[in-house]
Structure formats: C-alpha cells, structure tokens
N, CA, C and O atoms as a DFTB+ gen file, in Angstrom:
448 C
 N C O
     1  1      -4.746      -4.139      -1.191
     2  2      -3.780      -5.067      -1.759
     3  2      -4.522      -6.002      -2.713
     4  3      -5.557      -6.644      -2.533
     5  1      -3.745      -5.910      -3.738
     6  2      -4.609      -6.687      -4.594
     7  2      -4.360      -8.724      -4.677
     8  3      -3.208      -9.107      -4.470
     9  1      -5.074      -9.443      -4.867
    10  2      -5.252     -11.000      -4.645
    11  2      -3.831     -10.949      -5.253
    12  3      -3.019     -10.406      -4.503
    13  1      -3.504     -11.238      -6.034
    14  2      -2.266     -11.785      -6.501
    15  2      -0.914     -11.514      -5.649
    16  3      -0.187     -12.416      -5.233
    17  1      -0.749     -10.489      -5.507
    18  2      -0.044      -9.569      -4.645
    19  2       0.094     -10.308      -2.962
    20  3       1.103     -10.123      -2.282
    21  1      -0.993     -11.075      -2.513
    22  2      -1.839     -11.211      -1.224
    23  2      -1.262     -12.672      -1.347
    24  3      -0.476     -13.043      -0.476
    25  1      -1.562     -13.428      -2.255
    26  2      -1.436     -15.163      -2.274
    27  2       0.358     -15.362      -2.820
    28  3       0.973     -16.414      -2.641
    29  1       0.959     -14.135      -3.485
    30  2       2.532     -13.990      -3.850
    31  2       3.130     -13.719      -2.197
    32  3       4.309     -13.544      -1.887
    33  1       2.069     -13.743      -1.376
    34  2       2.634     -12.907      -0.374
    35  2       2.945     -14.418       0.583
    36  3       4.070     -14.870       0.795
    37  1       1.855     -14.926       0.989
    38  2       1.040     -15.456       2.020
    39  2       1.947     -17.168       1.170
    40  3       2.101     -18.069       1.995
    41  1       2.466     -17.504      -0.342
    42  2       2.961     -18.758      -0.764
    43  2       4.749     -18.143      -0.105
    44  3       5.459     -18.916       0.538
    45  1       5.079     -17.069      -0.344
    46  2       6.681     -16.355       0.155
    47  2       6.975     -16.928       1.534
    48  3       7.954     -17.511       1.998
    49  1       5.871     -16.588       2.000
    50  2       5.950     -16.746       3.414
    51  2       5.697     -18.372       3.823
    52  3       6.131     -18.863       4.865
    53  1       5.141     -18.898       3.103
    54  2       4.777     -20.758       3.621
    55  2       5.985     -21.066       2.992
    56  3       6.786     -21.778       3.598
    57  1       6.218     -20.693       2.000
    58  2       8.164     -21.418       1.805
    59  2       8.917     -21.447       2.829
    60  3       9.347     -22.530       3.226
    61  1       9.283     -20.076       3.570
    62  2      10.224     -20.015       4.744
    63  2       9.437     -20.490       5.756
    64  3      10.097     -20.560       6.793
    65  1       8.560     -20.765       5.863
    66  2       8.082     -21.587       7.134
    67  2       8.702     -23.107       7.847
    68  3       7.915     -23.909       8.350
    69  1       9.696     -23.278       7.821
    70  2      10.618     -24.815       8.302
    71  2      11.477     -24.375       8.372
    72  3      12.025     -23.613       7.575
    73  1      11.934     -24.890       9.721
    74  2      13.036     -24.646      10.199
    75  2      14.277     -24.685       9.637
    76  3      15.160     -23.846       9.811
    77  1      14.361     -26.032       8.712
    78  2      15.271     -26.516       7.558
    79  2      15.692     -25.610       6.894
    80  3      16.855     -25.294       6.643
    81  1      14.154     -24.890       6.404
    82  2      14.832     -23.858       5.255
    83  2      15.197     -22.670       5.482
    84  3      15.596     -21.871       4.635
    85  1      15.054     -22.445       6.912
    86  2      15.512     -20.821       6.897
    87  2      16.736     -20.967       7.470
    88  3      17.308     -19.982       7.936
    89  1      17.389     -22.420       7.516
    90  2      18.756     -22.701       8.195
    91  2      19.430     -22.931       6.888
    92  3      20.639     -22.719       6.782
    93  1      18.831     -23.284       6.049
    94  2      19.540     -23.017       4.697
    95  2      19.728     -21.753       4.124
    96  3      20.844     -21.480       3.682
    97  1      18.715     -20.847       4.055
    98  2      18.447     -19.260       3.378
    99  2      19.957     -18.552       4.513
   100  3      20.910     -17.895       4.095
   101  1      19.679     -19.002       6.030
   102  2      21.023     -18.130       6.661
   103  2      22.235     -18.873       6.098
   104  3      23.205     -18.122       6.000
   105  1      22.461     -20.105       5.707
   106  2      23.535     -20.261       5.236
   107  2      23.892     -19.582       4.053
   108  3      25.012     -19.129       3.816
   109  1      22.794     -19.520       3.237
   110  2      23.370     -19.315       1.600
   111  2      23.404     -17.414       1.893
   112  3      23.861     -16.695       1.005
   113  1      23.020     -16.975       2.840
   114  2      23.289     -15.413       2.891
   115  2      24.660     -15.233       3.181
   116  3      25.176     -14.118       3.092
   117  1      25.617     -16.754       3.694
   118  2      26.722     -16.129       3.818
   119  2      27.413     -16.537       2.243
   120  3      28.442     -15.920       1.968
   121  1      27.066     -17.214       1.542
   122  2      27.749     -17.425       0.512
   123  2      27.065     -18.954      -0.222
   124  3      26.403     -19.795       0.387
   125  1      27.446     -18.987      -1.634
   126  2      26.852     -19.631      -1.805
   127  2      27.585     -21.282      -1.879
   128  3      28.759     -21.359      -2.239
   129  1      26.971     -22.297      -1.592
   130  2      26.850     -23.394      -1.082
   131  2      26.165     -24.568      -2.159
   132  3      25.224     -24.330      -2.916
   133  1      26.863     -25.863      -2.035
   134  2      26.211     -26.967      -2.932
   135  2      25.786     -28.013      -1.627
   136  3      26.068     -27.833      -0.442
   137  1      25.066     -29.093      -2.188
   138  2      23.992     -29.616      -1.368
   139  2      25.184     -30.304      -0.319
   140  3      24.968     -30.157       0.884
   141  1      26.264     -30.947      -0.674
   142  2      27.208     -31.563       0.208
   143  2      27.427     -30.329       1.369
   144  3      27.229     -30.569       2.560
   145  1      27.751     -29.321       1.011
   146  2      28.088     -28.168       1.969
   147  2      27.051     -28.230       2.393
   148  3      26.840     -29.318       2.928
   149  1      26.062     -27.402       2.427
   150  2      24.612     -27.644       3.711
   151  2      24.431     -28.631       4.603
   152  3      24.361     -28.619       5.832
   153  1      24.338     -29.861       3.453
   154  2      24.129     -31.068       4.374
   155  2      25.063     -30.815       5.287
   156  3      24.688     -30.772       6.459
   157  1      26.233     -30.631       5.033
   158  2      27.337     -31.207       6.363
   159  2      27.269     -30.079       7.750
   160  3      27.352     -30.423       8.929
   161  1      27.128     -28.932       7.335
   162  2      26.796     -27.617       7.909
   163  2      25.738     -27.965       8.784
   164  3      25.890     -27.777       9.991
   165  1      24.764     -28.414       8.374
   166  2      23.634     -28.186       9.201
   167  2      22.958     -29.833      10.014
   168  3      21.986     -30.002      10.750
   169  1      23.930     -30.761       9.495
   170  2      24.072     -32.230       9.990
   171  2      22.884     -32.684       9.405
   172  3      22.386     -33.474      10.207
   173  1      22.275     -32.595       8.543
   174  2      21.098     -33.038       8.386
   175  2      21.538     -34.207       6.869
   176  3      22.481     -34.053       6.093
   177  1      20.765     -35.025       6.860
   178  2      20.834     -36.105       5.093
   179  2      20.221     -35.246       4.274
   180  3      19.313     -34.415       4.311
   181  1      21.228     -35.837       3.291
   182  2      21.136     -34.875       1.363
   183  2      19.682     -34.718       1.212
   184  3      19.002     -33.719       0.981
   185  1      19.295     -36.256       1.446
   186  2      17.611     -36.115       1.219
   187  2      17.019     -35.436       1.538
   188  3      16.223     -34.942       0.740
   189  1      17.042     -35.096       2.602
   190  2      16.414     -33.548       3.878
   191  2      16.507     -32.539       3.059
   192  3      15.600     -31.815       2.648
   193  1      17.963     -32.496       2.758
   194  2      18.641     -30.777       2.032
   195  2      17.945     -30.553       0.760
   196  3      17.472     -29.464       0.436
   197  1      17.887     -31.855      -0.104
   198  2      17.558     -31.485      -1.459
   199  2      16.067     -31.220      -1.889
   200  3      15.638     -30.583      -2.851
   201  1      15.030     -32.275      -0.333
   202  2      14.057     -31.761      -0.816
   203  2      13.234     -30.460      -0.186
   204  3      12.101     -30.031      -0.403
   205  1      14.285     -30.035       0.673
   206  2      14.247     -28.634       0.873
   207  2      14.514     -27.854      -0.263
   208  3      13.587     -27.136      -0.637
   209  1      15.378     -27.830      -0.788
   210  2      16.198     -26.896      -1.862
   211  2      15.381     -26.994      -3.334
   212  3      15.321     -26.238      -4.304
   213  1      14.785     -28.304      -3.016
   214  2      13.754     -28.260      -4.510
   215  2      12.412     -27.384      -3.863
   216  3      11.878     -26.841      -4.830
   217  1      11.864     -27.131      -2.936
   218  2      10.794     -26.312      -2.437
   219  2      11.471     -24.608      -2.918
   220  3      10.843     -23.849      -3.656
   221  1      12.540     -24.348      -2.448
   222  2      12.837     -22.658      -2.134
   223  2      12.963     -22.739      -3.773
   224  3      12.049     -22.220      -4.414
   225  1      13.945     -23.304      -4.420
   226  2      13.927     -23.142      -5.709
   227  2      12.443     -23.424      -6.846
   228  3      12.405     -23.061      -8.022
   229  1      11.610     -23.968      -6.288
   230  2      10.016     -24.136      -6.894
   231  2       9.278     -22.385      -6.995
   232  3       8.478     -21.826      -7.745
   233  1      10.117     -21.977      -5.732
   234  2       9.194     -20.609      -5.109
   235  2       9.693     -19.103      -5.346
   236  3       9.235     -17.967      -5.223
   237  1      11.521     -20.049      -5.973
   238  2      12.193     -18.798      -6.967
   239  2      12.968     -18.069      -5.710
   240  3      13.301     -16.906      -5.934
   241  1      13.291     -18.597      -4.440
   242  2      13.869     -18.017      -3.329
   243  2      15.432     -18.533      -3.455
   244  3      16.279     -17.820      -2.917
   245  1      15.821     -19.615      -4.068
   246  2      17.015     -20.005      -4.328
   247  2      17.322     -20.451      -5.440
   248  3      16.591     -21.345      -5.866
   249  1      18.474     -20.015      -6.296
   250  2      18.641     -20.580      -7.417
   251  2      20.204     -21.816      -7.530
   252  3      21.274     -21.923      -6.930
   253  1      19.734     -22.305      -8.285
   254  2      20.851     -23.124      -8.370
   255  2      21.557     -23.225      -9.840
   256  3      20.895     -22.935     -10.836
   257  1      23.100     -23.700      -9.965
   258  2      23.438     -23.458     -11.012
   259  2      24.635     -24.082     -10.948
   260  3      25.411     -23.929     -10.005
   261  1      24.914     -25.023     -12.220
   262  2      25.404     -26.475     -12.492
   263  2      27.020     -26.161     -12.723
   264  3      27.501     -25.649     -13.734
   265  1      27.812     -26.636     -11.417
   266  2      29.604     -26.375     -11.837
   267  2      29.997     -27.554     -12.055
   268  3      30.204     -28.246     -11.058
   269  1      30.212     -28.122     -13.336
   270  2      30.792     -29.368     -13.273
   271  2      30.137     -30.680     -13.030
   272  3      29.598     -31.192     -14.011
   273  1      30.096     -31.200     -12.104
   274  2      28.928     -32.475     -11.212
   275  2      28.077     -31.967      -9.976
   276  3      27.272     -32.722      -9.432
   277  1      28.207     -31.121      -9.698
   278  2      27.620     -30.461      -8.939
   279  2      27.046     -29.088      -9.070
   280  3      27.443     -28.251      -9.882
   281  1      25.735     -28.864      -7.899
   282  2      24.597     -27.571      -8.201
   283  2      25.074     -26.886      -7.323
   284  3      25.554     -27.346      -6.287
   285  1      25.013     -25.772      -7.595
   286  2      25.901     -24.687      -6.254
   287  2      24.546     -23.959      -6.326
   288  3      23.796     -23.802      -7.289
   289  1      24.399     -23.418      -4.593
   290  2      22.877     -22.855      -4.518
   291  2      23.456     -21.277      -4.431
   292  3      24.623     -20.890      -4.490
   293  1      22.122     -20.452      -4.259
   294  2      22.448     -19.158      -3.890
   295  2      21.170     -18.322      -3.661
   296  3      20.109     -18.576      -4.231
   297  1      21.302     -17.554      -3.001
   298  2      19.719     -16.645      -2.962
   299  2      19.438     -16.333      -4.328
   300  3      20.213     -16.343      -5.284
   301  1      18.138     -16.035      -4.283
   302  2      18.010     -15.426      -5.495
   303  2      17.887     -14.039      -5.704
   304  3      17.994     -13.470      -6.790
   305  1      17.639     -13.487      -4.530
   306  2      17.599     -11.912      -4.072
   307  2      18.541     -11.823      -3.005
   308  3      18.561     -12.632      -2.078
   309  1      19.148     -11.072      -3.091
   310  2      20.180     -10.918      -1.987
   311  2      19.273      -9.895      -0.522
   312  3      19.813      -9.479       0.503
   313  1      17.908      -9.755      -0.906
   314  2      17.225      -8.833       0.210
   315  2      16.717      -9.927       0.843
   316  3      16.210      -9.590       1.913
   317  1      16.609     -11.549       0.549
   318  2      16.047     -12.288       1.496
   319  2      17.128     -12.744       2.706
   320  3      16.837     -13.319       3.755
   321  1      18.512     -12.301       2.230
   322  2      19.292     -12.210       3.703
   323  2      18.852     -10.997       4.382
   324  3      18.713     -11.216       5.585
   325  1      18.548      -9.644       4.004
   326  2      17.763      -8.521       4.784
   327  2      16.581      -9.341       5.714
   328  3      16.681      -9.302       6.940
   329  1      15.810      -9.851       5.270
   330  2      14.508      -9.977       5.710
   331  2      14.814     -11.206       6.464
   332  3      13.833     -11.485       7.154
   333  1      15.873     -12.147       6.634
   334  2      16.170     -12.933       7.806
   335  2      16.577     -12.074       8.749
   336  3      15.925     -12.018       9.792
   337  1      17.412     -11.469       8.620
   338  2      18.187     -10.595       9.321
   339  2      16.981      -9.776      10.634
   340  3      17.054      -9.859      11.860
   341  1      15.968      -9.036       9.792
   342  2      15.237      -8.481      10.154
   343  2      14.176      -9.325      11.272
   344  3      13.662      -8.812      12.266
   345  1      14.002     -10.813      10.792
   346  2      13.177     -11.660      11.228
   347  2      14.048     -11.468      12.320
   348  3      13.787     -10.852      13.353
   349  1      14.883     -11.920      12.085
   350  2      15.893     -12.034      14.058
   351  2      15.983     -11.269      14.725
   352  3      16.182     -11.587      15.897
   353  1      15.880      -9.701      14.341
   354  2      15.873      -8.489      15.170
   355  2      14.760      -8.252      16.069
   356  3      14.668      -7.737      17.184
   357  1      13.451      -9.096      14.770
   358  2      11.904      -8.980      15.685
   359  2      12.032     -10.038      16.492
   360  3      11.646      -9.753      17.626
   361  1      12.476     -11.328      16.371
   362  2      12.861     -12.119      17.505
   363  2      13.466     -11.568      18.786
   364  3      12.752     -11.398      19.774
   365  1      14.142     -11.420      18.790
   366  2      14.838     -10.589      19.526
   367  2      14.503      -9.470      20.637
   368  3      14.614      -9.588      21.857
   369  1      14.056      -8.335      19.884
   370  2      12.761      -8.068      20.275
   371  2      11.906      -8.705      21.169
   372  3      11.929      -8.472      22.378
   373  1      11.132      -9.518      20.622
   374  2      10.184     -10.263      21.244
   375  2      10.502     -11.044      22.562
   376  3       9.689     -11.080      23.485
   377  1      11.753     -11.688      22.614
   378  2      12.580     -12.102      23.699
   379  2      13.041     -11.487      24.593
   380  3      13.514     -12.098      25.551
   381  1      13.041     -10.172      24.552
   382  2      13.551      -8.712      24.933
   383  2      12.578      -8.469      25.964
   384  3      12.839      -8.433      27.167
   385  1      11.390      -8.296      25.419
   386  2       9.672      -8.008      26.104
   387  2       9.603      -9.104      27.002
   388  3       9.428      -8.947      28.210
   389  1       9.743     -10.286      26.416
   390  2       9.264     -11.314      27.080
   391  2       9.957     -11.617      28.850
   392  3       9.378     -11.964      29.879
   393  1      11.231     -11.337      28.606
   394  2      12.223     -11.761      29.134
   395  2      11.879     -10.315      30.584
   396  3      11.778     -10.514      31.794
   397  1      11.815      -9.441      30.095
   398  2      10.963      -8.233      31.017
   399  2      10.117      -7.846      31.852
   400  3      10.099      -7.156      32.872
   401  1       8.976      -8.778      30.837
   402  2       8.215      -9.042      31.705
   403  2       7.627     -10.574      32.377
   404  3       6.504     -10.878      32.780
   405  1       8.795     -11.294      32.307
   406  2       9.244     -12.553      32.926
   407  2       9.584     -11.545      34.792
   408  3       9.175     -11.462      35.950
   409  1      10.395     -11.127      34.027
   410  2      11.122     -10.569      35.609
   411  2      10.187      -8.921      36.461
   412  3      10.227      -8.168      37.433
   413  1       9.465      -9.208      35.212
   414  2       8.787      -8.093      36.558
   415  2       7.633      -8.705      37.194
   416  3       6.969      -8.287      38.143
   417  1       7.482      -9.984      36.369
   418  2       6.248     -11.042      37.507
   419  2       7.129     -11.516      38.520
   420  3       6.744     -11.413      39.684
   421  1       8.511     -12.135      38.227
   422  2       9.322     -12.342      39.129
   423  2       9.164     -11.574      40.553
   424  3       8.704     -12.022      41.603
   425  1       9.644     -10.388      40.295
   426  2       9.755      -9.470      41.080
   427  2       8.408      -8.913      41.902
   428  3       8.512      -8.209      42.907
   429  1       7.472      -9.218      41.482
   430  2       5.933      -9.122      41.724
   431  2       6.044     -10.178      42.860
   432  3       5.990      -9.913      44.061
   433  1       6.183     -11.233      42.395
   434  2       6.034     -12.864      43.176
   435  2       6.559     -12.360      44.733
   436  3       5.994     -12.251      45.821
   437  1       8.109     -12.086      44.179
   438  2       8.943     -12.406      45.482
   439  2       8.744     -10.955      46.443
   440  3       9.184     -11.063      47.587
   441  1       8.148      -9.671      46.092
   442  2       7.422      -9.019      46.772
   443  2       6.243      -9.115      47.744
   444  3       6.025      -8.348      48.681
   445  1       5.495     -10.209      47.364
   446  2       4.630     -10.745      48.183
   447  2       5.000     -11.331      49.290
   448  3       4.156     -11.825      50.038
C-alpha cells in the first residue's frame, strides 16, 4: 500500500472516530438534514453539530449545500452509509462472541 493511500486511509478513519459524528453520518444516511435537524435529532447544541459538520466536511465525508438561509448536509458518498452499516454488523458480531462466551464462563462457574 502505498503512503498516500495509507495516511488517506488512517485521516478517513480519525474523522469518524466521535461518537457525534458517526451519529450524524447515520443520520444523514437516512436523508439529508440541515444543522437545526441534527441538532434537535440527536439533542445535542448547534455548536456541537456545526463543529462537527465543519470536521466531516474538511475531510470531504459530508457535503453541504446552501437552500435559501440555510445549509442542508448530505453524505458525500452514499457507500459511507455501507460502511456504517457494515461497522454495526462487525459490532454485532463482536457482541455475539462476547456475549457467548460470557455464558459459557457462566456456565463453567455454576458447574463448579
């Protein structure tokens, strides 16, 4: 893999790293949304939202685009709702295992 490729990779990935913003990226996968809508959606202050939304849009993950008095957001790839999507499946997953072998120590324990 070549450096550019590697640090395009490794900055993709420190964007979605906050909780904030990947509660924004699942919102805007259902449609797209201006900063009043998020904010209220996700209870959080404009301030929170916007200087979230100025990060994903710095990193080219959300675009925004001017109706009137207001910025309406939107993915900028419609595959970064795939790759949430996907993130939750490996969650999931992982909770799956975990949760498994939660209960087969369980079951270990109360065998004794």
């Amino acid at each position: 893999m070549n450096h550019e490729l590697g640090q395009f990779k490794s900055d993709f990935f420190k964007a979605l790293a906050h909780p904030l913003r990947i509660k924004i990226l699942e919102l805007l996968a259902e449609g797209d949304k201006n900063v009043n809508e998020i904010q209220t959606i996700v209870g959080s202050e404009g301030s929170a939202v916007s200087q979230q939304l100025t990060i994903l849009r710095a990193k080219n993950i959300v675009v925004g685009t001017k109706e009137g008095n207001r910025v309406v957001y939107s993915l900028r790839d419609p595959m970064i709702a795939e790759l949430l999507q996907v993130a939750r499946q490996i969650f999931n997953n992982h909770l799956v295992d975990t949760i498994t072998m939660l209960d087969k120590f369980n079951t270990a324990d109360i065998e004794k």
